[in-house]
Short mmCIF file of C-alpha atoms in Angstrom, two decimals:
data_model
loop_
_atom_site.label_atom_id
_atom_site.label_comp_id
_atom_site.label_asym_id
_atom_site.label_seq_id
_atom_site.Cartn_x
_atom_site.Cartn_y
_atom_site.Cartn_z
CA UNK O 1 31.75 -21.40 57.11
CA UNK O 2 34.88 -23.61 56.91
CA UNK O 3 34.06 -27.13 58.20
CA UNK O 4 35.84 -28.18 61.37
CA UNK O 5 37.76 -31.44 61.71
CA UNK O 6 35.02 -32.79 63.93
CA UNK O 7 32.28 -31.91 61.35
CA UNK O 8 34.41 -33.53 58.54
CA UNK O 9 34.70 -36.71 60.61
CA UNK O 10 30.95 -36.70 61.26
CA UNK O 11 29.91 -36.58 57.53
CA UNK O 12 29.26 -39.17 54.95
CA UNK O 13 28.26 -39.44 51.37
CA UNK O 14 25.70 -41.97 52.49
CA UNK O 15 22.47 -40.21 53.52
CA UNK O 16 21.63 -40.86 57.27
CA UNK O 17 24.85 -42.79 57.88
CA UNK O 18 26.13 -39.89 59.94
CA UNK O 19 24.75 -36.57 61.21
CA UNK O 20 26.13 -34.59 58.28
CA UNK O 21 25.67 -35.30 54.56
CA UNK O 22 28.90 -34.83 52.59
CA UNK O 23 28.46 -33.42 48.97
CA UNK O 24 31.41 -32.97 46.63
CA UNK O 25 31.29 -31.50 43.15
CA UNK O 26 31.87 -35.05 41.78
CA UNK O 27 29.27 -36.75 43.87
CA UNK O 28 26.66 -34.05 43.17
CA UNK O 29 27.33 -34.20 39.47
CA UNK O 30 27.14 -38.01 39.60
CA UNK O 31 23.76 -37.85 41.28
CA UNK O 32 22.40 -35.20 38.99
CA UNK O 33 23.55 -37.32 35.91
CA UNK O 34 22.29 -40.68 37.30
CA UNK O 35 21.16 -41.28 40.82
CA UNK O 36 21.47 -45.03 40.45
CA UNK O 37 25.18 -44.53 39.53
CA UNK O 38 25.57 -42.57 42.76
CA UNK O 39 24.02 -45.56 44.59
CA UNK O 40 26.56 -48.05 43.14
CA UNK O 41 29.49 -45.69 43.79
CA UNK O 42 28.93 -44.12 47.19
CA UNK O 43 26.23 -46.27 48.93
CA UNK O 44 26.75 -49.90 47.71
CA UNK O 45 30.41 -49.13 47.39
CA UNK O 46 30.76 -51.29 44.20
CA UNK O 47 34.40 -51.09 42.99
CA UNK O 48 35.02 -48.76 40.16
CA UNK O 49 37.33 -49.63 37.23
CA UNK O 50 40.92 -48.58 37.74
CA UNK O 51 41.88 -45.23 36.08
CA UNK O 52 42.19 -45.60 32.26
CA UNK O 53 44.79 -43.96 30.08
CA UNK O 54 42.54 -40.96 29.43
CA UNK O 55 42.01 -40.39 33.05
CA UNK O 56 45.74 -40.65 33.87
CA UNK O 57 46.56 -38.24 31.06
CA UNK O 58 43.88 -35.83 32.21
CA UNK O 59 45.46 -35.72 35.72
CA UNK O 60 48.83 -35.16 34.20
CA UNK O 61 47.66 -32.16 32.06
CA UNK O 62 45.89 -30.74 35.10
CA UNK O 63 49.24 -30.91 37.00
CA UNK O 64 51.06 -29.10 34.29
CA UNK O 65 48.42 -26.32 34.20
CA UNK O 66 48.60 -25.86 37.97
CA UNK O 67 52.40 -25.47 37.76
CA UNK O 68 52.04 -23.11 34.87
CA UNK O 69 49.56 -20.86 36.89
CA UNK O 70 51.34 -20.94 40.14
CA UNK O 71 55.01 -20.87 39.00
CA UNK O 72 54.83 -19.35 35.46
CA UNK O 73 55.67 -20.34 31.99
CA UNK O 74 59.24 -21.54 32.87
CA UNK O 75 57.79 -24.31 35.13
CA UNK O 76 55.69 -25.94 32.40
CA UNK O 77 58.42 -27.68 30.69
CA UNK O 78 59.61 -29.42 33.87
CA UNK O 79 56.10 -30.17 34.93
CA UNK O 80 55.48 -31.86 31.54
CA UNK O 81 58.67 -33.92 31.97
CA UNK O 82 57.71 -34.90 35.54
CA UNK O 83 54.20 -36.08 34.51
CA UNK O 84 55.46 -37.77 31.28
CA UNK O 85 53.42 -35.59 28.84
CA UNK O 86 56.34 -33.65 27.33
CA UNK O 87 55.40 -34.70 23.78
CA UNK O 88 51.61 -34.43 24.35
CA UNK O 89 50.07 -31.75 22.02
CA UNK O 90 47.74 -30.49 24.78
CA UNK O 91 50.78 -29.14 26.60
CA UNK O 92 51.65 -26.93 23.60
CA UNK O 93 48.03 -25.88 23.23
CA UNK O 94 47.70 -25.23 26.89
CA UNK O 95 50.70 -22.98 27.16
CA UNK O 96 49.57 -21.08 23.94
CA UNK O 97 46.16 -20.48 25.32
CA UNK O 98 47.42 -19.36 28.67
CA UNK O 99 49.87 -17.04 26.98
CA UNK O 100 46.99 -15.41 25.07
CA UNK O 101 44.80 -15.10 28.19
CA UNK O 102 47.57 -13.43 30.13
CA UNK O 103 48.28 -10.96 27.33
CA UNK O 104 44.47 -10.17 27.23
CA UNK O 105 44.47 -9.59 30.98
CA UNK O 106 47.78 -7.78 31.06
CA UNK O 107 49.14 -10.44 33.43
CA UNK O 108 47.82 -13.57 35.23
CA UNK O 109 47.14 -12.49 38.79
CA UNK O 110 46.69 -16.01 40.25
CA UNK O 111 44.70 -16.26 43.57
CA UNK O 112 45.00 -20.03 43.96
CA UNK O 113 44.98 -23.36 42.14
CA UNK O 114 43.86 -26.86 43.12
CA UNK O 115 42.91 -25.89 46.76
CA UNK O 116 40.45 -28.16 48.47
CA UNK O 117 37.62 -26.39 50.36
CA UNK O 118 35.18 -27.99 52.78
CA UNK O 119 32.23 -25.74 53.91
CA UNK O 120 29.70 -26.50 56.63
CA UNK O 121 26.21 -25.36 55.80
CA UNK O 122 22.62 -25.81 56.73
CA UNK O 123 20.81 -26.31 53.52
CA UNK O 124 17.02 -26.50 53.48
CA UNK O 125 17.02 -27.79 57.06
CA UNK O 126 19.79 -30.44 56.50
CA UNK O 127 23.39 -30.33 57.78
CA UNK O 128 25.79 -30.46 54.82
CA UNK O 129 29.49 -30.22 54.07
CA UNK O 130 30.09 -29.02 50.51
CA UNK O 131 33.51 -30.14 49.13
CA UNK O 132 35.18 -28.71 46.09
CA UNK O 133 38.59 -28.03 44.45
CA UNK O 134 38.68 -25.47 41.67
CA UNK O 135 41.38 -25.88 38.99
CA UNK O 136 42.27 -22.25 39.29
CA UNK O 137 41.14 -18.85 40.35
CA UNK O 138 42.58 -15.69 38.75
CA UNK O 139 41.76 -12.07 39.14
CA UNK O 140 40.04 -10.26 36.34
CA UNK O 141 41.40 -6.79 35.31
CA UNK O 142 38.13 -5.32 36.41
CA UNK O 143 38.68 -6.63 40.01
CA UNK O 144 36.41 -9.61 40.17
CA UNK O 145 37.52 -13.29 40.22
CA UNK O 146 37.59 -15.66 37.34
CA UNK O 147 37.03 -19.40 38.07
CA UNK O 148 39.21 -21.55 35.75
CA UNK O 149 38.22 -25.11 34.69
CA UNK O 150 40.49 -27.37 32.41
CA UNK O 151 38.73 -30.14 30.43
CA UNK O 152 40.69 -32.60 28.39
CA UNK O 153 39.18 -34.70 25.76
CA UNK O 154 36.23 -33.76 23.55
CA UNK O 155 34.56 -30.36 24.21
CA UNK O 156 31.12 -29.37 22.79
CA UNK O 157 28.14 -27.22 23.92
CA UNK O 158 26.69 -30.04 26.04
CA UNK O 159 29.96 -30.42 27.95
CA UNK O 160 30.30 -26.64 28.28
CA UNK O 161 26.87 -26.48 29.86
CA UNK O 162 27.79 -29.24 32.36
CA UNK O 163 31.08 -27.49 33.13
CA UNK O 164 29.18 -24.25 33.70
CA UNK O 165 27.03 -26.11 36.20
CA UNK O 166 30.15 -27.31 38.02
CA UNK O 167 31.58 -23.76 38.19
CA UNK O 168 28.28 -22.57 39.70
CA UNK O 169 28.85 -25.18 42.44
CA UNK O 170 32.27 -23.80 43.16
CA UNK O 171 30.89 -20.30 43.06
CA UNK O 172 28.52 -21.21 45.83
CA UNK O 173 31.28 -22.62 48.05
CA UNK O 174 33.60 -19.70 47.58
CA UNK O 175 30.70 -17.31 48.22
CA UNK O 176 30.00 -19.12 51.53
CA UNK O 177 33.78 -18.72 52.42
CA UNK O 178 33.67 -14.87 51.87
CA UNK O 179 35.72 -14.77 48.66
CA UNK O 180 35.60 -11.60 46.47
CA UNK O 181 32.74 -11.69 43.92
CA UNK O 182 33.08 -14.26 41.06
CA UNK O 183 32.47 -12.38 37.87
CA UNK O 184 33.56 -14.74 35.11
CA UNK O 185 34.08 -18.38 34.19
CA UNK O 186 37.10 -19.58 32.02
CA UNK O 187 36.93 -22.85 30.16
CA UNK O 188 40.23 -24.25 28.88
CA UNK O 189 39.94 -27.28 26.46
CA UNK O 190 43.37 -28.07 25.08
CA UNK O 191 42.26 -31.01 23.04
CA UNK O 192 39.58 -29.29 21.18
CA UNK O 193 39.72 -29.58 17.35
CA UNK O 194 38.19 -26.76 15.38
CA UNK O 195 35.48 -28.02 13.02
CA UNK O 196 36.18 -27.35 9.33
CA UNK O 197 33.45 -29.35 7.63
CA UNK O 198 30.45 -27.54 9.16
CA UNK O 199 29.61 -24.57 11.35
CA UNK O 200 31.62 -24.70 14.64
CA UNK O 201 29.02 -23.72 17.26
CA UNK O 202 31.60 -23.67 20.08
CA UNK O 203 33.65 -21.03 18.18
CA UNK O 204 30.54 -19.00 17.72
CA UNK O 205 30.37 -18.53 21.55
CA UNK O 206 32.79 -15.64 20.90
CA UNK O 207 30.11 -13.72 19.12
CA UNK O 208 27.83 -13.66 22.25
CA UNK O 209 27.87 -10.53 24.39
CA UNK O 210 30.79 -10.18 26.89
CA UNK O 211 32.41 -13.47 25.74
CA UNK O 212 35.99 -13.93 24.53
CA UNK O 213 37.45 -17.01 22.66
CA UNK O 214 41.03 -18.00 21.95
CA UNK O 215 42.43 -20.83 19.87
CA UNK O 216 45.62 -22.73 20.45
CA UNK O 217 48.41 -23.00 17.91
CA UNK O 218 47.10 -26.27 16.52
CA UNK O 219 44.27 -27.52 18.75
CA UNK O 220 42.61 -26.18 21.80
CA UNK O 221 40.10 -23.53 22.72
CA UNK O 222 39.55 -21.19 25.66
CA UNK O 223 36.25 -19.40 26.47
CA UNK O 224 35.86 -16.53 28.95
CA UNK O 225 32.25 -15.67 29.89
CA UNK O 226 30.50 -13.40 32.41
CA UNK O 227 28.77 -15.13 35.23
CA UNK O 228 25.05 -14.77 34.53
CA UNK O 229 22.06 -14.63 36.94
CA UNK O 230 20.40 -17.12 34.56
CA UNK O 231 23.16 -19.69 35.23
CA UNK O 232 22.99 -19.09 39.04
CA UNK O 233 19.24 -19.45 39.20
CA UNK O 234 19.22 -22.64 37.15
CA UNK O 235 21.91 -24.14 39.40
CA UNK O 236 20.11 -23.17 42.62
CA UNK O 237 16.92 -24.80 41.31
CA UNK O 238 18.78 -28.07 40.26
CA UNK O 239 20.74 -28.15 43.50
CA UNK O 240 17.71 -27.92 45.69
CA UNK O 241 15.89 -30.62 43.80
CA UNK O 242 18.74 -33.10 43.58
CA UNK O 243 19.94 -32.65 47.10
CA UNK O 244 16.49 -33.06 48.49
CA UNK O 245 15.93 -36.32 46.52
CA UNK O 246 19.38 -37.49 47.73
CA UNK O 247 18.46 -36.96 51.34
CA UNK O 248 15.27 -38.95 50.68
CA UNK O 249 17.60 -41.75 49.37
CA UNK O 250 15.83 -41.80 45.93
CA UNK O 251 18.01 -43.71 43.45
CA UNK O 252 15.82 -44.35 40.35
CA UNK O 253 17.33 -46.20 37.46
CA UNK O 254 17.85 -44.10 34.24
CA UNK O 255 18.90 -46.89 31.90
CA UNK O 256 20.05 -46.13 28.39
CA UNK O 257 21.03 -49.11 26.06
CA UNK O 258 23.93 -47.08 24.54
CA UNK O 259 25.19 -44.54 27.20
CA UNK O 260 25.10 -46.92 30.18
CA UNK O 261 27.04 -49.65 28.44
CA UNK O 262 29.53 -47.11 26.91
CA UNK O 263 30.32 -44.85 29.78
CA UNK O 264 29.32 -46.27 33.13
CA UNK O 265 31.48 -48.49 35.28
CA UNK O 266 28.35 -49.95 37.02
CA UNK O 267 26.27 -50.86 33.88
CA UNK O 268 26.61 -54.64 34.69
CA UNK O 269 25.03 -54.08 38.12
CA UNK O 270 22.03 -52.35 36.57
CA UNK O 271 21.70 -54.79 33.75
CA UNK O 272 21.58 -57.76 36.13
CA UNK O 273 18.85 -55.95 38.07
CA UNK O 274 16.89 -55.29 34.85
CA UNK O 275 17.23 -59.01 33.91
CA UNK O 276 16.10 -60.12 37.34
CA UNK O 277 19.49 -61.70 38.17
CA UNK O 278 19.68 -60.00 41.55
CA UNK O 279 17.25 -59.41 44.38
CA UNK O 280 17.37 -55.61 43.80
CA UNK O 281 19.79 -52.87 44.95
CA UNK O 282 18.58 -52.82 48.56
CA UNK O 283 19.38 -56.41 49.13
CA UNK O 284 23.18 -55.97 48.62
#
């Protein structure tokens, strides 16, 4: 059920800090990827780096898509101007992909876009508030709902699988709120560049049963796929495991010499601990 204001105020991302554990899509995916990163970000409250250019651009492109979905094609140009991305190639790719999808569906019947949901639940004996905001929800011509997720930057099979897991999270929230059945996921990646020097495995997704693939005018790809029971079962298993570990405040380090230094805002904190320069994370 929808969380009350009192329940929201009595929730926290820090286990045991308040009566109710707060779990957003971002916090859950952070813990799933690296529980130690979750500790630094949500428990120790180590400051993150300010948004970089790619993050700022990603937010702007999301804003353009939201306007396009809710207000139609004519709103895209002004949204691009307002968000300072009028000359960004992703805007052209995005509008091209949305046009093709609308043509395939007959029209875009938009249910909502960028609406924040907070759901109170008793999960495996623990009080939890699930938090999520879907990029978009449209209605499929067959009657079910399609969850839409926009991803700027590189897209590959690994990122597609992670995004599928995120959409399963949203599916869980919307199901608890009594939405109509979610039948499809739609991934839109306006920056995707088609591989020409070797087999493009992402493009081959269109050969799988029930899937549809569209390409933008220059760059960009969109993939529509039916929601499978296999995806749901894998998500439920991972969710139960990770939330149980989070409640027990398990934050093991999963250090990688390349990825931690390249992608994580908190690599210095872990590196200091590995080198014995600090007393350990629980002495902060």
